[in-house]
Amino acid sequence: MDLIIKNGTVITAKDTFKADIGVRDGKIEVITRSLDQMEAKQIIDATGNYVLPGALDAHTHLEMPFGGTVSSDSYEAGTRAAACGGTTTVFDFVIQGKGQGLVEAVEGRRALCEPQACVDYSFHTAITDLTPAVLKEFKQAVDYGINSFKVFMVYKKEGLMVDDGVMVRAMIRAKEVGARVSVHAENPDVIDMNIENFLKEGKTHAWYHYLSRPEYAEAEADKRAIHWAKSFNVPLYIVHLACKEGMDEVTRARQEGYDVIAETCPQYLYFTNEVYKREDGRNFVCSPPIKGPESQNALWDGIKRGDISIVATDHCPFQSYEKDWGKDDFTKIPNGCMGVENMYPYMLSEANRGRISFNKAVEVCSTNVAQLFGCAPQKGTIAPGSDADLVIYDPEKTYVISKDNMHSDVDYTIWEGVELKGYPVMTFSRGKLVYDNGNFVGEKGWGEFVKRTPLT
Ligand code: URP
Ligand code: ZN
Ligand code: ZN
C-alpha cells in the first residue's frame, strides 16, 4: 500500500464505524477492521480522530474579474486554502464572455487553473449570452464534463443579468442534455430603486447594502425561479439561498415532488445582518446579503430536514483596500466574502457541538455535491475505488480562526476570532498529504480536472 490510515473512526454521510483504510495509486483500495499485517510507505495512526471524505466546495470564484477588480485569491491561493480546510475539490465559476462559446470559455479558465491547482477542480459555466449556437453547445459542454449552467437574475449594470426568457430556455435545454441550471436569485429592479433612494438621502454605510436588498428582494426571485422550474418541470439549483421565504418555497416545491435543490453558505449560517452595522461592515458585503435571525434559523432547519442539499462557500474575497473603496458609498464595495478554508471546519464544529450530526455535515459539504453534480462515487465518500480524498479530524482540538492561521492571499478574514470545536489535522488529496497540522504541504499543479457525468 502507499498509505494506511489506522484506528480512526470513519464517518460517511450514512455510517460511522471504526476501520483501517488502505490506499494505493490515489484510490481507496480497502476498508477493513484491521490492516495490522499490511505494509505501507506511509502509516498514519488516527486513534481518537475521525476520518472523513474531503469536502467539495460547489461554489467558488477564484481570480474572477468582478466588481471593477479581480477576486483576490488566485487558483493557487484558493485551492491551497481549500486543502488546509479539508476541501479537496472546488467547483469554480466560468463566466461566459459575450459572443464566446461555453467550452472555449471553460478551456480558457482551465488553462489558467491547471498549473496552479493544489486540489482537484471542476467548473460551472455562467451564461451571459444565450445565442441559439450556445443553446446547442450545452450538449458539447456536458460531453466535456460540465453539467451545470448558472444564470444571474441580478447584476444588470455589470452585464451579467439574464431575463426570464433566457433563464427558462436554458432550464429546458439543460434538462434535455442531462444538466441543471442554477440561479443567483434577487430582484434587480427593486434593488436599483432602493439604492437610488438611499444614495439620494445620503445613506451610504454598508448597512444600506443590506437594506437595499433585504429578505423580500431575494424571496421574490427565489419564488419566480421556482415558479418557472415547476411550470416547465425542469431541474433547478438555487445558489446561496439566504432567506426564510425562499427556504419555505424550496421546501414546498420539494414536497410537491419537483427537482428543486438549494445551497446555502456558512456566512448565512453563522452571521446575521447585524454585521453590516459594524465599522468593518463592508467586509461582509456579499449578494445576497446576510439576512436576519429568522432566516438563519430557517436555513438551519432546512439543513436538518434535508431541504438544503448543499453547503458551499461562494468564496469571492477582495483585499481590504478594495473593500475600502466603499467606505463612504456601499455601492462601490466589491461583493463577495471568503470561506473556502472555513466551510468544512465550521460545519464539523457545529456537528461537534451537537447542532447536526457529523454524517449530516459530510452529506451537505461532500456527498451530496458529488452525487448531485455527477462525480460520485469518485468523490464525496469513503469507499473502495473512490479517490483517497480524506480528512483526519481531531474532535478535541480548539481552533480560533485568524487571518494569521489562514492560507489564502487575503489580508483579513470575516471569520476572525471565531472559535471552533475540533479541527482538521491532515488532508489527503488522492492519497497525497496536502495539509499537515497547520501547514500546507501540497504542491501547485497537483490538482486535476474532474470530468463530471451527465445527470439523470
Ligand atoms: O457577493 C457575491 N456573492 N459575490 C460573488 C458573485 C456571486 O454573486 O455569486
Ligand atoms: Zn451569486
Ligand atoms: Zn457566487
XYZ file of C-alpha atoms and ligand atoms in Angstrom:
467
model
C 0.000 0.000 0.000
C 1.048 3.596 -0.431
C -0.842 4.791 2.630
C -2.636 3.214 5.568
C -4.754 5.232 7.970
C -5.254 3.137 11.099
C -7.518 3.150 14.138
C -9.698 6.079 13.068
C -13.466 6.434 13.219
C -14.662 6.601 9.623
C -17.611 8.925 9.032
C -19.564 9.000 5.780
C -22.944 10.543 5.022
C -24.584 7.274 6.062
C -22.303 5.439 8.507
C -19.921 5.813 11.418
C -17.556 2.917 12.136
C -14.038 2.059 13.253
C -11.804 0.882 10.413
C -8.394 0.972 8.785
C -8.129 2.374 5.257
C -5.594 1.240 2.668
C -4.730 3.485 -0.273
C -2.921 2.628 -3.496
C -2.314 4.831 -6.564
C -4.511 7.604 -5.185
C -7.554 5.368 -4.675
C -9.042 3.733 -1.612
C -8.269 0.042 -2.069
C -9.528 -1.490 1.131
C -11.522 -0.565 4.228
C -11.370 -3.208 6.911
C -11.306 -3.771 10.668
C -7.520 -4.107 10.785
C -4.620 -3.714 8.356
C -2.053 -4.521 11.052
C -0.371 -7.166 8.895
C -0.135 -4.928 5.834
C 2.922 -2.840 4.959
C 2.746 0.661 3.537
C 5.048 3.527 2.556
C 3.184 5.806 4.951
C 1.194 4.747 8.036
C -0.903 7.269 9.958
C -2.286 6.417 13.374
C -5.657 8.165 13.643
C -6.508 6.928 17.151
C -9.026 9.293 18.742
C -9.625 11.061 15.431
C -12.294 10.911 12.748
C -11.617 10.090 9.088
C -13.931 11.931 6.708
C -14.251 12.328 2.940
C -12.768 15.611 1.738
C -15.337 18.338 1.157
C -16.349 19.510 -2.312
C -16.914 23.249 -2.433
C -19.644 23.634 -5.065
C -19.267 27.423 -5.347
C -16.036 29.425 -5.677
C -14.938 32.488 -7.654
C -11.150 32.373 -7.948
C -9.273 35.186 -9.693
C -12.593 36.230 -11.215
C -12.995 39.669 -12.818
C -15.854 41.236 -10.829
C -16.896 44.496 -9.174
C -14.298 46.563 -11.058
C -11.428 44.343 -9.953
C -10.462 40.672 -9.755
C -11.289 38.458 -6.753
C -8.101 38.245 -4.776
C -7.469 34.523 -4.379
C -5.700 33.080 -7.399
C -6.358 29.454 -8.315
C -3.223 28.611 -6.357
C -4.146 30.571 -3.224
C -7.786 29.487 -3.228
C -7.052 25.789 -3.680
C -4.212 25.980 -1.126
C -6.667 27.421 1.390
C -9.206 24.770 0.399
C -6.714 21.974 1.157
C -5.995 23.478 4.569
C -9.705 23.472 5.398
C -10.296 19.877 4.307
C -11.778 20.728 0.908
C -10.330 18.505 -1.788
C -12.369 19.612 -4.817
C -13.574 23.071 -5.805
C -16.192 23.949 -8.417
C -15.266 27.335 -9.834
C -17.481 29.605 -11.935
C -16.501 30.409 -15.503
C -18.304 33.498 -16.771
C -19.071 33.252 -20.485
C -17.847 36.356 -22.347
C -20.223 37.959 -24.834
C -20.040 36.024 -28.088
C -17.930 33.296 -26.501
C -18.611 29.560 -26.712
C -19.051 27.656 -23.452
C -16.319 25.085 -23.995
C -13.984 27.844 -25.204
C -14.693 29.795 -22.001
C -14.052 26.750 -19.821
C -10.853 25.860 -21.655
C -9.509 29.372 -21.099
C -10.061 29.134 -17.346
C -8.860 25.551 -17.220
C -5.548 26.607 -18.754
C -5.204 29.245 -16.030
C -6.192 26.853 -13.239
C -4.266 23.724 -14.256
C -0.717 24.828 -13.395
C -1.878 26.368 -10.127
C -4.427 23.995 -8.616
C -3.404 22.378 -5.329
C -6.582 20.235 -5.155
C -8.938 18.855 -7.798
C -11.363 21.146 -9.562
C -14.357 21.373 -11.832
C -16.260 24.274 -13.343
C -19.786 25.568 -13.660
C -20.435 27.931 -16.537
C -22.355 31.176 -16.072
C -24.375 32.090 -19.150
C -24.381 35.744 -20.199
C -25.064 35.447 -23.946
C -27.538 32.704 -24.809
C -27.475 32.548 -28.608
C -29.009 29.571 -30.492
C -25.459 28.291 -31.021
C -24.786 28.394 -27.292
C -28.030 26.561 -26.541
C -26.935 23.866 -28.963
C -23.500 23.818 -27.339
C -24.946 22.762 -23.970
C -24.556 19.194 -25.254
C -20.833 19.654 -26.016
C -20.335 21.203 -22.590
C -21.943 18.154 -20.956
C -19.769 15.830 -23.066
C -16.759 17.859 -21.902
C -17.719 17.184 -18.276
C -19.678 20.310 -17.342
C -23.292 19.602 -16.396
C -24.246 22.834 -14.634
C -25.102 26.225 -16.123
C -25.715 29.276 -13.993
C -27.759 32.356 -14.703
C -27.786 35.606 -12.780
C -31.181 37.205 -12.142
C -29.278 40.333 -10.982
C -26.131 42.321 -11.824
C -27.818 44.222 -14.660
C -25.268 47.054 -14.833
C -22.440 44.527 -14.687
C -23.793 42.877 -17.853
C -24.334 39.512 -16.188
C -28.118 39.510 -15.735
C -30.421 37.489 -17.979
C -34.190 37.852 -18.336
C -36.743 35.159 -17.540
C -36.983 34.071 -21.185
C -33.283 33.284 -21.265
C -33.465 31.578 -17.885
C -36.339 29.321 -18.955
C -34.760 28.481 -22.323
C -31.575 27.493 -20.514
C -33.521 25.385 -17.991
C -35.375 23.469 -20.715
C -32.250 22.825 -22.770
C -30.251 21.825 -19.687
C -32.800 19.146 -18.855
C -32.625 17.800 -22.426
C -28.853 17.254 -22.209
C -28.571 15.952 -18.624
C -27.621 19.187 -16.922
C -29.063 21.584 -14.369
C -29.470 25.363 -14.285
C -28.511 27.208 -11.147
C -29.673 30.722 -10.341
C -28.489 33.688 -8.335
C -31.919 34.893 -7.278
C -32.524 38.563 -6.394
C -34.876 41.136 -7.895
C -32.718 43.705 -9.756
C -35.283 46.462 -10.303
C -36.390 46.819 -6.707
C -32.771 46.727 -5.555
C -31.866 49.505 -8.032
C -34.802 51.601 -6.829
C -33.754 51.194 -3.190
C -30.138 52.048 -3.986
C -31.159 55.191 -5.863
C -33.320 56.356 -2.955
C -30.679 55.636 -0.298
C -27.952 57.443 -2.222
C -30.237 60.476 -2.709
C -30.774 60.530 1.045
C -27.025 60.280 1.706
C -27.379 56.816 3.248
C -24.102 55.249 2.223
C -22.958 52.909 5.024
C -22.723 49.138 4.441
C -25.953 48.711 6.430
C -27.741 50.142 3.363
C -26.323 47.363 1.238
C -28.464 45.060 3.359
C -31.462 47.409 3.385
C -31.360 47.828 -0.396
C -31.620 44.056 -0.911
C -33.369 42.671 2.195
C -35.396 39.477 2.560
C -38.145 40.482 0.109
C -35.688 41.273 -2.706
C -34.353 37.734 -2.645
C -37.648 35.999 -1.848
C -39.415 37.284 -4.972
C -36.664 35.948 -7.231
C -36.431 32.601 -5.424
C -40.170 32.184 -5.916
C -40.033 33.288 -9.557
C -37.256 30.836 -10.417
C -39.139 28.031 -8.662
C -42.347 29.039 -10.438
C -40.634 28.569 -13.826
C -38.967 25.314 -12.775
C -42.356 23.939 -11.737
C -44.201 25.280 -14.774
C -41.789 23.600 -17.190
C -40.999 20.679 -14.887
C -37.246 21.213 -15.138
C -34.482 20.862 -12.532
C -33.343 23.930 -10.605
C -30.481 24.687 -8.237
C -30.694 27.858 -6.167
C -27.216 29.018 -5.155
C -26.532 30.874 -1.912
C -30.088 30.757 -0.579
C -30.237 33.149 2.354
C -33.853 33.963 3.237
C -36.723 32.255 5.041
C -39.387 32.894 2.391
C -37.138 31.355 -0.251
C -36.445 28.409 2.042
C -40.185 27.889 2.539
C -40.780 27.932 -1.216
C -37.982 25.417 -1.842
C -39.456 23.156 0.823
C -42.929 23.384 -0.703
C -41.627 22.597 -4.204
C -39.725 19.573 -2.908
C -42.774 18.335 -1.009
C -44.703 18.582 -4.274
C -42.067 16.380 -5.897
C -40.163 18.939 -8.009
C -36.434 18.668 -8.625
C -35.556 21.880 -6.797
C -32.267 21.914 -4.900
C -30.917 24.619 -2.639
C -27.453 25.601 -1.488
C -26.637 27.892 1.394
C -23.299 29.191 2.683
C -21.560 29.288 6.074
C -21.726 33.102 6.250
C -25.537 32.907 6.249
C -25.468 30.217 8.937
C -23.105 31.947 11.356
C -23.501 35.724 10.968
C -26.661 37.840 10.872
C -27.418 41.180 9.199
C -26.145 42.904 12.379
C -22.622 42.629 10.895
C -23.478 45.402 8.418
C -23.808 47.876 11.302
C -20.197 47.247 12.318
C -17.400 49.649 11.461
C -15.960 46.918 9.189
C -19.441 46.034 7.839
C -18.196 46.468 4.266
C -16.032 43.352 4.653
C -19.241 41.311 4.930
C -20.812 42.777 1.807
C -21.900 39.986 -0.473
C -25.010 39.385 -2.541
C -27.479 38.287 -1.473
C -26.595 39.929 1.828
C -26.598 38.073 5.128
C -30.128 38.161 6.500
C -31.788 38.342 9.937
C -32.005 35.617 12.611
C -35.381 34.326 11.414
C -33.844 33.492 8.044
C -30.787 31.985 9.654
C -32.932 29.659 11.769
C -34.963 28.684 8.707
C -31.760 27.739 6.861
C -30.566 25.546 9.731
C -33.995 23.901 9.891
C -33.788 23.353 6.125
C -30.433 21.597 6.527
C -31.833 19.363 9.264
C -34.925 18.460 7.184
C -32.865 17.811 4.044
C -34.338 20.733 2.077
C -30.927 22.406 1.892
C -28.893 19.850 -0.020
C -25.540 21.603 -0.228
C -23.461 23.971 1.876
C -20.884 25.771 -0.289
C -18.860 28.916 0.234
C -19.390 31.415 -2.617
C -15.723 32.180 -1.870
C -15.104 35.505 -3.626
C -12.765 37.559 -1.449
C -11.352 41.016 -2.003
C -8.462 42.708 -0.201
C -9.328 45.248 2.482
C -8.118 48.160 0.320
C -10.686 47.079 -2.285
C -13.479 46.782 0.286
C -12.421 50.278 1.453
C -13.460 51.743 -1.920
C -16.938 51.604 -0.442
C -16.182 53.249 2.910
C -18.368 56.206 2.006
C -20.585 54.543 -0.617
C -21.773 50.961 -0.205
C -22.347 50.610 -3.952
C -18.574 50.759 -4.527
C -17.804 47.755 -2.319
C -16.851 44.709 -4.416
C -19.376 41.992 -3.500
C -18.080 38.779 -2.003
C -16.692 37.084 1.107
C -14.153 34.391 1.890
C -14.903 30.920 3.236
C -13.156 28.154 1.294
C -10.922 27.321 4.284
C -13.739 27.752 6.815
C -16.724 25.836 5.473
C -15.867 22.270 6.465
C -14.235 23.135 9.818
C -17.231 25.330 10.707
C -19.874 22.752 9.753
C -17.938 19.993 11.527
C -17.606 22.185 14.600
C -21.376 22.696 14.602
C -21.708 18.902 14.404
C -19.239 18.527 17.258
C -21.372 20.916 19.314
C -24.437 18.778 18.579
C -26.383 21.042 16.227
C -26.342 18.463 13.422
C -24.780 15.014 13.117
C -21.315 14.521 11.638
C -22.991 12.406 8.945
C -25.148 15.404 8.002
C -22.092 17.696 7.810
C -20.421 15.175 5.471
C -23.626 14.859 3.444
C -24.090 18.589 2.740
C -20.415 19.518 2.319
C -19.268 16.483 0.363
C -21.507 13.560 -0.614
C -24.476 15.499 -1.964
C -22.237 17.734 -4.085
C -20.645 14.715 -5.747
C -23.982 12.973 -6.241
C -25.949 15.974 -7.475
C -23.226 17.207 -9.831
C -22.165 13.899 -11.371
C -18.852 12.895 -9.796
C -19.910 10.211 -7.311
C -18.591 7.769 -6.213
C -15.198 9.034 -7.438
C -15.634 11.916 -4.999
C -17.657 12.563 -1.855
C -17.387 9.304 0.025
C -15.070 6.776 1.627
C -15.467 3.547 -0.316
C -13.239 1.077 -2.187
C -12.477 2.547 -5.633
C -13.138 6.163 -4.619
C -10.400 8.795 -4.741
C -8.458 8.877 -1.483
C -9.558 12.441 -0.685
C -9.502 12.131 3.084
C -9.534 14.397 6.103
C -8.312 13.419 9.544
C -10.224 15.436 12.108
C -9.382 15.923 15.765
C -12.654 16.475 17.652
C -10.811 17.667 20.778
C -8.820 20.462 19.173
C -9.850 24.033 19.885
C -9.147 26.376 16.995
C -9.561 30.143 16.831
C -9.730 31.419 13.262
C -7.444 34.331 12.484
C -6.025 35.878 9.353
C -2.642 34.620 10.618
C -3.612 30.944 10.544
C -5.422 31.072 7.192
C -3.717 30.108 3.928
C -5.313 32.307 1.286
C -3.810 35.536 -0.058
C -6.398 37.825 1.556
C -5.271 40.303 4.226
C -8.202 39.773 6.636
C -10.941 37.263 7.327
C -14.574 37.833 8.220
C -14.154 34.751 10.452
C -11.540 36.462 12.676
C -11.843 35.325 16.320
C -14.453 32.629 15.682
C -13.752 29.650 17.951
C -14.281 26.151 16.577
C -14.619 22.901 18.484
C -12.476 20.358 16.656
C -10.379 20.926 13.530
C -8.872 19.009 10.590
C -5.294 17.928 11.278
C -4.476 16.327 7.931
C -5.890 16.457 4.410
C -5.049 13.948 1.679
C -5.780 14.646 -1.975
C -5.826 11.373 -3.941
C -3.629 9.848 -1.239
C -1.125 12.711 -1.147
C -0.735 14.642 2.100
C -1.501 18.294 1.311
C -2.221 19.705 4.788
C -0.459 18.724 7.982
C -1.236 20.292 11.351
C -1.442 23.938 10.353
C 0.831 23.769 7.317
C 0.168 23.471 3.617
C 2.430 20.671 2.366
C 0.955 20.098 -1.100
C 2.091 21.476 -4.414
C 0.638 23.694 -7.063
C -0.212 21.891 -10.281
C -1.187 18.725 -8.370
C -4.935 19.280 -8.784
C -6.724 17.573 -11.667
C -9.824 18.444 -13.669
C -12.826 16.359 -12.568
C -14.874 15.312 -15.586
C -18.476 15.040 -14.473
C -21.084 12.739 -15.988
C -24.499 13.814 -17.303
C -27.274 13.985 -14.711
C -30.103 11.505 -14.932
O -21.365 38.703 -3.452
C -21.125 37.693 -4.078
N -21.863 36.649 -3.862
N -20.128 37.686 -4.992
C -19.784 36.640 -5.859
C -20.644 36.590 -7.079
C -21.975 35.955 -6.802
O -22.981 36.625 -6.853
O -22.050 34.757 -6.522
Zn -24.304 34.934 -6.775
Zn -21.140 33.165 -6.277
